[in-house]
Amino acid sequence: QDIEVLRRIVLKTNWSIEGIPTVLTMYRINPNSVSSNFDKKVKIWQQLFSKTYVLNPELLAPYKSISKAYELKYLARRAIRLRHGFAALQLICQSLQSNWKIVLEEPKTVLAIALAAGTLCLMPSPLYVRLETVGMTLKA
């Protein structure tokens, strides 16, 4: 719903939208929400992009593959938070298939997601949680 509002603002007003580099709100992850149903989330994104694309194809055509890649990368991160290793691995691979240039734009993030997804698939859950805790401590 948030993205739908932003889409309408961008397409129907002369307002500009800018990012804010800090977190202003926190939200909990509900494992039963649409946000955790990755296939459904990808379909919703595709529907939203298609609706938007019809309104201004010249503007959006150059960004289709890269925006899809970033959406899939975001979903891979969500899958990792929910401990869905195989879903995360599949999503990050789909992200790279959509547009591999995200590796050039965000090499550390893409590599971290791929490594976390692979590790989550291969390690027993308790060991992964311990490794993640150590990793977060080192990052801080």
XYZ file of C-alpha atoms in Angstrom:
140
model
C 0.000 0.000 0.000
C 2.842 2.413 0.771
C 4.383 1.917 -2.643
C 1.006 2.405 -4.319
C 0.677 5.812 -2.634
C 4.198 6.793 -3.670
C 3.523 5.638 -7.224
C 0.441 7.838 -7.451
C 2.268 10.828 -6.003
C 5.114 10.520 -8.508
C 2.876 9.973 -11.517
C 0.103 12.447 -10.734
C 1.824 15.370 -9.017
C 4.918 17.458 -9.531
C 6.256 16.463 -6.120
C 9.663 14.879 -5.765
C 10.496 12.051 -3.402
C 13.814 11.656 -1.635
C 15.227 8.979 0.612
C 16.135 9.486 4.240
C 19.355 7.716 5.276
C 18.214 6.746 8.768
C 15.505 4.496 10.130
C 12.575 6.518 11.421
C 10.268 3.669 12.372
C 10.652 0.039 13.269
C 8.162 -2.650 12.431
C 7.793 -6.222 13.473
C 7.856 -9.068 11.024
C 4.648 -11.048 10.965
C 5.401 -14.502 9.523
C 1.821 -14.784 8.211
C 1.696 -11.420 6.461
C 1.861 -10.809 2.719
C 5.383 -9.487 3.296
C 6.559 -12.965 4.264
C 4.831 -14.705 1.326
C 7.624 -14.152 -1.158
C 5.899 -15.495 -4.272
C 2.869 -13.336 -3.588
C 5.063 -10.308 -2.909
C 6.860 -10.737 -6.256
C 3.505 -11.018 -8.056
C 2.219 -7.888 -6.331
C 5.378 -6.016 -7.362
C 4.963 -7.205 -10.974
C 1.324 -6.081 -11.011
C 2.241 -2.692 -9.582
C 5.058 -2.235 -12.085
C 2.771 -3.256 -14.970
C 0.100 -0.766 -13.888
C 2.716 1.957 -13.628
C 4.452 0.991 -16.868
C 1.252 1.519 -18.866
C 1.049 5.093 -17.583
C 4.577 6.069 -18.643
C 6.499 3.362 -20.553
C 9.216 5.717 -21.822
C 10.136 6.700 -18.287
C 10.118 3.204 -16.818
C 11.506 0.956 -19.568
C 15.173 1.563 -18.665
C 14.525 0.710 -15.004
C 12.449 -2.460 -15.236
C 15.188 -5.066 -14.746
C 17.162 -3.118 -12.142
C 14.079 -2.283 -10.073
C 13.028 -5.932 -10.151
C 16.546 -6.941 -9.101
C 16.418 -4.610 -6.103
C 12.944 -5.829 -5.101
C 14.123 -9.450 -5.226
C 17.262 -8.568 -3.236
C 15.075 -6.903 -0.604
C 12.874 -9.996 -0.424
C 15.973 -12.186 -0.055
C 16.962 -10.128 2.998
C 13.459 -10.561 4.422
C 13.688 -14.302 3.846
C 16.968 -14.405 5.769
C 15.389 -12.558 8.711
C 12.602 -15.128 8.724
C 15.174 -17.970 8.488
C 13.934 -19.169 5.085
C 17.335 -20.032 3.646
C 16.229 -21.739 0.443
C 13.764 -18.949 -0.373
C 16.504 -16.377 0.262
C 18.942 -18.216 -1.982
C 16.362 -18.511 -4.741
C 15.432 -14.823 -4.464
C 19.020 -13.533 -4.560
C 19.711 -15.726 -7.606
C 16.585 -14.375 -9.319
C 17.734 -10.878 -8.425
C 21.063 -11.414 -10.155
C 19.317 -12.962 -13.158
C 17.078 -9.921 -13.432
C 20.032 -7.521 -13.463
C 23.509 -8.606 -12.421
C 24.696 -4.974 -12.234
C 23.399 -4.704 -8.686
C 26.609 -6.525 -7.740
C 28.572 -3.552 -9.077
C 26.345 -1.053 -7.288
C 26.145 -2.871 -3.925
C 28.821 -5.591 -3.881
C 29.031 -5.970 -0.085
C 25.281 -6.194 0.399
C 24.705 -8.682 -2.414
C 27.616 -10.847 -1.254
C 26.443 -10.729 2.375
C 22.925 -11.779 1.362
C 24.215 -14.615 -0.825
C 26.570 -15.851 1.915
C 23.907 -15.621 4.621
C 21.378 -17.460 2.435
C 23.858 -20.208 1.576
C 24.984 -20.556 5.175
C 21.389 -20.668 6.385
C 20.715 -23.522 3.945
C 23.757 -25.537 4.998
C 24.021 -25.013 8.755
C 21.808 -26.303 11.533
C 19.630 -23.469 12.819
C 21.206 -23.133 16.317
C 24.686 -22.873 14.816
C 23.507 -20.325 12.243
C 21.942 -18.177 14.983
C 25.218 -18.191 16.937
C 27.197 -17.290 13.818
C 24.747 -14.508 13.000
C 25.061 -13.109 16.530
C 28.854 -13.059 16.265
C 28.635 -11.468 12.819
C 26.323 -8.725 14.053
C 28.654 -8.036 16.977
C 31.618 -7.682 14.631
C 29.647 -5.412 12.298
C 28.739 -2.990 15.107
